[in-house]
Amino acid sequence: MINLIIKDLRLSRNVNIFAVIYVLFLAAMGLTQPISVAVHVLYIMSICMITFAVIIYVNGYDGRNSTEAILNSLPIDRVDIVKSKYASSLIFAVFNGIIMYIFTNLIKLFVAGVQGEPMALWDISISIIIILMFYSLYYPFYFKMGEGMRTFNMILWVFIFILPSIVTKLGKKFQGTAILKNISEIDPNEGMFIFLAVSVIVYIISLTISKKLYLKREF
């Protein structure tokens, strides 16, 4: 299983450089925002976007090159194939969160005149919760349908790049409203551990379902 995870990590280095620059730009933009809610939305969005982009690329590469068919022709346990995907996705989420955290805090530390808040650890936690919950739903379909998910992946790829525009429009719409004020007053640390624990449990349940589906799948 370790070798399968390493394969995914190596493939992740080939992700579209434009996507990387784009999300780094979004994270840097967070440091220029005067509104605290907007700052942290940008940070959370940047972590989720780059993680989705990496996973889409890695899974897309496997699909285009019939990697699963090749792996299933080798003496490799199918369960390990499933577990490696779940492990890789979690690693991508944590790694990208750490990189974004370091990036924004270095800018805050060394660039003069930056007034915005750098990324906080709870931004990473919320991002991981979102990513785990999303892929808890996604992977059972992925391991059931395989290449049947290609169209969905293409739609998700497009959505990733239009998401900032959607969020910006929604932010302007709700700016100055009671809803935005109430959100800004929420303490993100309250219940964070519980939500994170629940997302991990759901992720493990999803892993169990995916293993059963993949073992029944024919190649």
PDB file of C-alpha atoms in Angstrom:
ATOM      1  CA  MET A   1       0.000   0.000   0.000  1.00  0.00           C
ATOM      2  CA  ILE A   2       2.891   2.351   0.772  1.00  0.00           C
ATOM      3  CA  ASN A   3       4.138   2.086  -2.811  1.00  0.00           C
ATOM      4  CA  LEU A   4       0.674   2.992  -4.118  1.00  0.00           C
ATOM      5  CA  ILE A   5       0.616   6.088  -1.904  1.00  0.00           C
ATOM      6  CA  ILE A   6       4.106   7.044  -3.112  1.00  0.00           C
ATOM      7  CA  LYS A   7       2.867   6.668  -6.707  1.00  0.00           C
ATOM      8  CA  ASP A   8       0.072   9.159  -6.050  1.00  0.00           C
ATOM      9  CA  LEU A   9       2.429  11.566  -4.283  1.00  0.00           C
ATOM     10  CA  ARG A  10       4.826  11.496  -7.226  1.00  0.00           C
ATOM     11  CA  LEU A  11       2.002  12.088  -9.694  1.00  0.00           C
ATOM     12  CA  SER A  12       0.829  15.073  -7.657  1.00  0.00           C
ATOM     13  CA  ARG A  13       4.035  16.904  -8.591  1.00  0.00           C
ATOM     14  CA  ASN A  14       2.773  17.109 -12.171  1.00  0.00           C
ATOM     15  CA  VAL A  15      -0.434  18.971 -11.349  1.00  0.00           C
ATOM     16  CA  ASN A  16      -1.147  21.981 -13.542  1.00  0.00           C
ATOM     17  CA  ILE A  17       1.166  24.799 -12.423  1.00  0.00           C
ATOM     18  CA  PHE A  18      -1.587  27.291 -13.271  1.00  0.00           C
ATOM     19  CA  ALA A  19      -3.785  25.720 -10.594  1.00  0.00           C
ATOM     20  CA  VAL A  20      -0.987  26.039  -8.034  1.00  0.00           C
ATOM     21  CA  ILE A  21      -0.314  29.697  -8.871  1.00  0.00           C
ATOM     22  CA  TYR A  22      -4.047  30.409  -8.852  1.00  0.00           C
ATOM     23  CA  VAL A  23      -4.645  29.112  -5.331  1.00  0.00           C
ATOM     24  CA  LEU A  24      -1.478  30.757  -3.990  1.00  0.00           C
ATOM     25  CA  PHE A  25      -2.799  34.018  -5.412  1.00  0.00           C
ATOM     26  CA  LEU A  26      -6.133  33.442  -3.644  1.00  0.00           C
ATOM     27  CA  ALA A  27      -4.334  32.774  -0.371  1.00  0.00           C
ATOM     28  CA  ALA A  28      -2.254  35.934  -0.791  1.00  0.00           C
ATOM     29  CA  MET A  29      -5.438  37.890  -1.524  1.00  0.00           C
ATOM     30  CA  GLY A  30      -6.693  36.842   1.886  1.00  0.00           C
ATOM     31  CA  LEU A  31      -4.008  39.012   3.447  1.00  0.00           C
ATOM     32  CA  THR A  32      -5.472  42.079   1.727  1.00  0.00           C
ATOM     33  CA  GLN A  33      -9.060  41.600   2.881  1.00  0.00           C
ATOM     34  CA  PRO A  34     -10.376  43.883   5.649  1.00  0.00           C
ATOM     35  CA  ILE A  35     -13.270  41.568   6.531  1.00  0.00           C
ATOM     36  CA  SER A  36     -12.310  38.618   8.719  1.00  0.00           C
ATOM     37  CA  VAL A  37     -14.945  36.269   7.257  1.00  0.00           C
ATOM     38  CA  ALA A  38     -13.760  36.943   3.687  1.00  0.00           C
ATOM     39  CA  VAL A  39     -10.163  36.281   4.720  1.00  0.00           C
ATOM     40  CA  HIS A  40     -10.852  32.846   6.134  1.00  0.00           C
ATOM     41  CA  VAL A  41     -13.241  31.885   3.330  1.00  0.00           C
ATOM     42  CA  LEU A  42     -10.395  32.543   0.872  1.00  0.00           C
ATOM     43  CA  TYR A  43      -7.977  30.460   2.933  1.00  0.00           C
ATOM     44  CA  ILE A  44     -10.348  27.520   3.292  1.00  0.00           C
ATOM     45  CA  MET A  45     -11.279  27.734  -0.376  1.00  0.00           C
ATOM     46  CA  SER A  46      -7.623  27.786  -1.485  1.00  0.00           C
ATOM     47  CA  ILE A  47      -6.785  24.614   0.473  1.00  0.00           C
ATOM     48  CA  CYS A  48      -9.867  22.785  -0.809  1.00  0.00           C
ATOM     49  CA  MET A  49      -9.306  23.899  -4.399  1.00  0.00           C
ATOM     50  CA  ILE A  50      -5.686  22.762  -4.674  1.00  0.00           C
ATOM     51  CA  THR A  51      -6.505  19.473  -2.935  1.00  0.00           C
ATOM     52  CA  PHE A  52      -9.406  18.793  -5.308  1.00  0.00           C
ATOM     53  CA  ALA A  53      -7.208  19.731  -8.282  1.00  0.00           C
ATOM     54  CA  VAL A  54      -4.447  17.346  -7.199  1.00  0.00           C
ATOM     55  CA  ILE A  55      -6.811  14.430  -6.574  1.00  0.00           C
ATOM     56  CA  ILE A  56      -8.632  15.010  -9.875  1.00  0.00           C
ATOM     57  CA  TYR A  57      -5.293  14.983 -11.700  1.00  0.00           C
ATOM     58  CA  VAL A  58      -4.016  11.829  -9.984  1.00  0.00           C
ATOM     59  CA  ASN A  59      -7.271   9.895 -10.429  1.00  0.00           C
ATOM     60  CA  GLY A  60      -7.595  11.178 -13.994  1.00  0.00           C
ATOM     61  CA  TYR A  61      -4.086   9.952 -14.788  1.00  0.00           C
ATOM     62  CA  ASP A  62      -4.979   6.510 -13.445  1.00  0.00           C
ATOM     63  CA  GLY A  63      -8.107   6.459 -15.602  1.00  0.00           C
ATOM     64  CA  ARG A  64      -6.381   7.597 -18.811  1.00  0.00           C
ATOM     65  CA  ASN A  65      -3.590   5.067 -18.426  1.00  0.00           C
ATOM     66  CA  SER A  66      -5.724   2.125 -17.241  1.00  0.00           C
ATOM     67  CA  THR A  67      -3.672   2.016 -14.055  1.00  0.00           C
ATOM     68  CA  GLU A  68      -6.350   0.140 -12.119  1.00  0.00           C
ATOM     69  CA  ALA A  69      -6.530  -2.626 -14.724  1.00  0.00           C
ATOM     70  CA  ILE A  70      -2.745  -2.970 -14.580  1.00  0.00           C
ATOM     71  CA  LEU A  71      -2.705  -3.014 -10.774  1.00  0.00           C
ATOM     72  CA  ASN A  72      -5.443  -5.640 -10.699  1.00  0.00           C
ATOM     73  CA  SER A  73      -3.383  -7.856 -12.996  1.00  0.00           C
ATOM     74  CA  LEU A  74      -0.595  -7.824 -10.410  1.00  0.00           C
ATOM     75  CA  PRO A  75      -0.518  -9.646  -7.063  1.00  0.00           C
ATOM     76  CA  ILE A  76      -1.815  -6.587  -5.218  1.00  0.00           C
ATOM     77  CA  ASP A  77      -4.664  -6.731  -2.722  1.00  0.00           C
ATOM     78  CA  ARG A  78      -7.629  -4.705  -3.987  1.00  0.00           C
ATOM     79  CA  VAL A  79      -8.243  -3.492  -0.463  1.00  0.00           C
ATOM     80  CA  ASP A  80      -4.796  -1.872  -0.486  1.00  0.00           C
ATOM     81  CA  ILE A  81      -5.681  -0.012  -3.695  1.00  0.00           C
ATOM     82  CA  VAL A  82      -8.751   1.465  -2.011  1.00  0.00           C
ATOM     83  CA  LYS A  83      -6.950   2.270   1.235  1.00  0.00           C
ATOM     84  CA  SER A  84      -4.121   3.987  -0.648  1.00  0.00           C
ATOM     85  CA  LYS A  85      -6.552   6.392  -2.352  1.00  0.00           C
ATOM     86  CA  TYR A  86      -8.165   7.335   0.934  1.00  0.00           C
ATOM     87  CA  ALA A  87      -4.770   7.759   2.593  1.00  0.00           C
ATOM     88  CA  SER A  88      -3.396   9.827  -0.306  1.00  0.00           C
ATOM     89  CA  SER A  89      -6.380  12.181  -0.237  1.00  0.00           C
ATOM     90  CA  LEU A  90      -5.937  12.791   3.486  1.00  0.00           C
ATOM     91  CA  ILE A  91      -2.195  13.378   3.015  1.00  0.00           C
ATOM     92  CA  PHE A  92      -2.879  15.868   0.203  1.00  0.00           C
ATOM     93  CA  ALA A  93      -5.360  17.768   2.396  1.00  0.00           C
ATOM     94  CA  VAL A  94      -2.999  18.002   5.377  1.00  0.00           C
ATOM     95  CA  PHE A  95       0.073  18.800   3.260  1.00  0.00           C
ATOM     96  CA  ASN A  96      -1.674  21.523   1.258  1.00  0.00           C
ATOM     97  CA  GLY A  97      -3.041  23.033   4.457  1.00  0.00           C
ATOM     98  CA  ILE A  98       0.434  23.184   5.993  1.00  0.00           C
ATOM     99  CA  ILE A  99       1.936  24.727   2.834  1.00  0.00           C
ATOM    100  CA  MET A 100      -0.767  27.414   2.702  1.00  0.00           C
ATOM    101  CA  TYR A 101      -0.340  28.108   6.414  1.00  0.00           C
ATOM    102  CA  ILE A 102       3.423  28.586   6.031  1.00  0.00           C
ATOM    103  CA  PHE A 103       2.958  30.647   2.841  1.00  0.00           C
ATOM    104  CA  THR A 104       0.542  33.186   4.344  1.00  0.00           C
ATOM    105  CA  ASN A 105       2.431  33.481   7.618  1.00  0.00           C
ATOM    106  CA  LEU A 106       5.732  34.065   5.806  1.00  0.00           C
ATOM    107  CA  ILE A 107       4.142  36.835   3.730  1.00  0.00           C
ATOM    108  CA  LYS A 108       2.735  38.397   6.902  1.00  0.00           C
ATOM    109  CA  LEU A 109       6.152  38.170   8.560  1.00  0.00           C
ATOM    110  CA  PHE A 110       8.398  39.431   5.770  1.00  0.00           C
ATOM    111  CA  VAL A 111       6.263  41.653   3.516  1.00  0.00           C
ATOM    112  CA  ALA A 112       5.879  45.183   4.834  1.00  0.00           C
ATOM    113  CA  GLY A 113       2.454  46.789   4.950  1.00  0.00           C
ATOM    114  CA  VAL A 114       0.403  43.582   5.073  1.00  0.00           C
ATOM    115  CA  GLN A 115      -2.531  44.243   7.390  1.00  0.00           C
ATOM    116  CA  GLY A 116      -4.663  41.123   6.912  1.00  0.00           C
ATOM    117  CA  GLU A 117      -4.785  38.044   9.117  1.00  0.00           C
ATOM    118  CA  PRO A 118      -2.581  35.096   8.107  1.00  0.00           C
ATOM    119  CA  MET A 119      -4.057  31.609   7.915  1.00  0.00           C
ATOM    120  CA  ALA A 120      -4.961  30.014  11.251  1.00  0.00           C
ATOM    121  CA  LEU A 121      -4.847  26.344  12.202  1.00  0.00           C
ATOM    122  CA  TRP A 122      -8.638  26.203  12.345  1.00  0.00           C
ATOM    123  CA  ASP A 123      -8.718  27.171   8.648  1.00  0.00           C
ATOM    124  CA  ILE A 124      -6.808  23.963   7.958  1.00  0.00           C
ATOM    125  CA  SER A 125      -9.160  21.986  10.208  1.00  0.00           C
ATOM    126  CA  ILE A 126     -12.288  23.250   8.442  1.00  0.00           C
ATOM    127  CA  SER A 127     -10.702  22.539   5.056  1.00  0.00           C
ATOM    128  CA  ILE A 128      -9.873  18.979   6.084  1.00  0.00           C
ATOM    129  CA  ILE A 129     -13.437  18.459   7.348  1.00  0.00           C
ATOM    130  CA  ILE A 130     -14.862  19.651   4.003  1.00  0.00           C
ATOM    131  CA  ILE A 131     -12.443  17.495   1.997  1.00  0.00           C
ATOM    132  CA  LEU A 132     -13.059  14.374   4.090  1.00  0.00           C
ATOM    133  CA  MET A 133     -16.837  14.753   3.869  1.00  0.00           C
ATOM    134  CA  PHE A 134     -16.730  15.358   0.115  1.00  0.00           C
ATOM    135  CA  TYR A 135     -14.550  12.345  -0.636  1.00  0.00           C
ATOM    136  CA  SER A 136     -16.547  10.204   1.769  1.00  0.00           C
ATOM    137  CA  LEU A 137     -19.382  10.656  -0.732  1.00  0.00           C
ATOM    138  CA  TYR A 138     -17.224  10.660  -3.867  1.00  0.00           C
ATOM    139  CA  TYR A 139     -15.061   7.565  -3.437  1.00  0.00           C
ATOM    140  CA  PRO A 140     -17.804   4.915  -3.142  1.00  0.00           C
ATOM    141  CA  PHE A 141     -19.073   6.074  -6.561  1.00  0.00           C
ATOM    142  CA  TYR A 142     -15.498   6.236  -7.883  1.00  0.00           C
ATOM    143  CA  PHE A 143     -14.714   2.657  -6.870  1.00  0.00           C
ATOM    144  CA  LYS A 144     -18.089   1.450  -8.109  1.00  0.00           C
ATOM    145  CA  MET A 145     -18.071   3.216 -11.499  1.00  0.00           C
ATOM    146  CA  GLY A 146     -14.416   3.899 -12.287  1.00  0.00           C
ATOM    147  CA  GLU A 147     -14.233   5.705 -15.624  1.00  0.00           C
ATOM    148  CA  GLY A 148     -17.923   6.499 -15.308  1.00  0.00           C
ATOM    149  CA  MET A 149     -16.857   9.367 -13.040  1.00  0.00           C
ATOM    150  CA  ARG A 150     -14.862  11.127 -15.778  1.00  0.00           C
ATOM    151  CA  THR A 151     -17.686  13.529 -16.717  1.00  0.00           C
ATOM    152  CA  PHE A 152     -18.257  14.419 -13.082  1.00  0.00           C
ATOM    153  CA  ASN A 153     -14.534  15.064 -12.630  1.00  0.00           C
ATOM    154  CA  MET A 154     -14.549  17.438 -15.605  1.00  0.00           C
ATOM    155  CA  ILE A 155     -17.505  19.339 -14.147  1.00  0.00           C
ATOM    156  CA  LEU A 156     -15.771  19.489 -10.758  1.00  0.00           C
ATOM    157  CA  TRP A 157     -12.577  20.792 -12.410  1.00  0.00           C
ATOM    158  CA  VAL A 158     -14.505  23.645 -14.055  1.00  0.00           C
ATOM    159  CA  PHE A 159     -16.388  24.358 -10.827  1.00  0.00           C
ATOM    160  CA  ILE A 160     -13.103  24.706  -8.937  1.00  0.00           C
ATOM    161  CA  PHE A 161     -12.088  27.671 -11.070  1.00  0.00           C
ATOM    162  CA  ILE A 162     -15.456  29.440 -11.080  1.00  0.00           C
ATOM    163  CA  LEU A 163     -15.958  28.949  -7.336  1.00  0.00           C
ATOM    164  CA  PRO A 164     -14.086  32.155  -6.326  1.00  0.00           C
ATOM    165  CA  SER A 165     -16.339  34.201  -8.606  1.00  0.00           C
ATOM    166  CA  ILE A 166     -19.456  32.615  -7.085  1.00  0.00           C
ATOM    167  CA  VAL A 167     -18.216  33.184  -3.536  1.00  0.00           C
ATOM    168  CA  THR A 168     -17.301  36.810  -4.335  1.00  0.00           C
ATOM    169  CA  LYS A 169     -20.794  37.525  -5.674  1.00  0.00           C
ATOM    170  CA  LEU A 170     -22.410  35.897  -2.649  1.00  0.00           C
ATOM    171  CA  GLY A 171     -20.109  37.866  -0.344  1.00  0.00           C
ATOM    172  CA  LYS A 172     -21.146  41.163  -1.946  1.00  0.00           C
ATOM    173  CA  LYS A 173     -24.794  40.168  -1.729  1.00  0.00           C
ATOM    174  CA  PHE A 174     -24.622  39.432   2.000  1.00  0.00           C
ATOM    175  CA  GLN A 175     -22.132  42.164   2.913  1.00  0.00           C
ATOM    176  CA  GLY A 176     -23.393  44.198   5.856  1.00  0.00           C
ATOM    177  CA  THR A 177     -26.281  41.827   6.558  1.00  0.00           C
ATOM    178  CA  ALA A 178     -27.123  40.209   9.882  1.00  0.00           C
ATOM    179  CA  ILE A 179     -26.269  36.787   8.417  1.00  0.00           C
ATOM    180  CA  LEU A 180     -22.661  37.776   7.720  1.00  0.00           C
ATOM    181  CA  LYS A 181     -22.404  39.455  11.120  1.00  0.00           C
ATOM    182  CA  ASN A 182     -23.637  36.318  12.882  1.00  0.00           C
ATOM    183  CA  ILE A 183     -21.179  34.160  10.956  1.00  0.00           C
ATOM    184  CA  SER A 184     -18.288  36.467  11.858  1.00  0.00           C
ATOM    185  CA  GLU A 185     -19.177  36.164  15.557  1.00  0.00           C
ATOM    186  CA  ILE A 186     -19.026  32.360  15.566  1.00  0.00           C
ATOM    187  CA  ASP A 187     -16.061  30.958  17.493  1.00  0.00           C
ATOM    188  CA  PRO A 188     -14.485  28.476  15.045  1.00  0.00           C
ATOM    189  CA  ASN A 189     -12.817  26.567  17.883  1.00  0.00           C
ATOM    190  CA  GLU A 190     -16.152  25.607  19.431  1.00  0.00           C
ATOM    191  CA  GLY A 191     -16.993  22.070  18.462  1.00  0.00           C
ATOM    192  CA  MET A 192     -14.099  21.876  15.974  1.00  0.00           C
ATOM    193  CA  PHE A 193     -12.767  18.658  17.477  1.00  0.00           C
ATOM    194  CA  ILE A 194     -16.231  17.086  17.360  1.00  0.00           C
ATOM    195  CA  PHE A 195     -16.777  18.003  13.701  1.00  0.00           C
ATOM    196  CA  LEU A 196     -13.301  16.757  12.819  1.00  0.00           C
ATOM    197  CA  ALA A 197     -13.879  13.487  14.669  1.00  0.00           C
ATOM    198  CA  VAL A 198     -17.247  12.997  12.939  1.00  0.00           C
ATOM    199  CA  SER A 199     -15.689  13.626   9.509  1.00  0.00           C
ATOM    200  CA  VAL A 200     -12.968  11.040  10.231  1.00  0.00           C
ATOM    201  CA  ILE A 201     -15.576   8.477  11.325  1.00  0.00           C
ATOM    202  CA  VAL A 202     -17.643   9.124   8.181  1.00  0.00           C
ATOM    203  CA  TYR A 203     -14.446   8.798   6.109  1.00  0.00           C
ATOM    204  CA  ILE A 204     -13.698   5.410   7.678  1.00  0.00           C
ATOM    205  CA  ILE A 205     -17.270   4.232   7.047  1.00  0.00           C
ATOM    206  CA  SER A 206     -16.926   5.376   3.436  1.00  0.00           C
ATOM    207  CA  LEU A 207     -13.657   3.427   3.174  1.00  0.00           C
ATOM    208  CA  THR A 208     -15.422   0.268   4.341  1.00  0.00           C
ATOM    209  CA  ILE A 209     -18.185   0.755   1.753  1.00  0.00           C
ATOM    210  CA  SER A 210     -15.674   1.437  -1.034  1.00  0.00           C
ATOM    211  CA  LYS A 211     -13.706  -1.710  -0.217  1.00  0.00           C
ATOM    212  CA  LYS A 212     -16.835  -3.843  -0.531  1.00  0.00           C
ATOM    213  CA  LEU A 213     -17.842  -2.181  -3.809  1.00  0.00           C
ATOM    214  CA  TYR A 214     -14.361  -2.482  -5.314  1.00  0.00           C
ATOM    215  CA  LEU A 215     -14.024  -6.153  -4.411  1.00  0.00           C
ATOM    216  CA  LYS A 216     -17.210  -6.853  -6.408  1.00  0.00           C
ATOM    217  CA  ARG A 217     -16.154  -4.805  -9.434  1.00  0.00           C
ATOM    218  CA  GLU A 218     -15.084  -6.595 -12.601  1.00  0.00           C
ATOM    219  CA  PHE A 219     -12.200  -5.520 -14.857  1.00  0.00           C
TER     220      PHE A 219
END
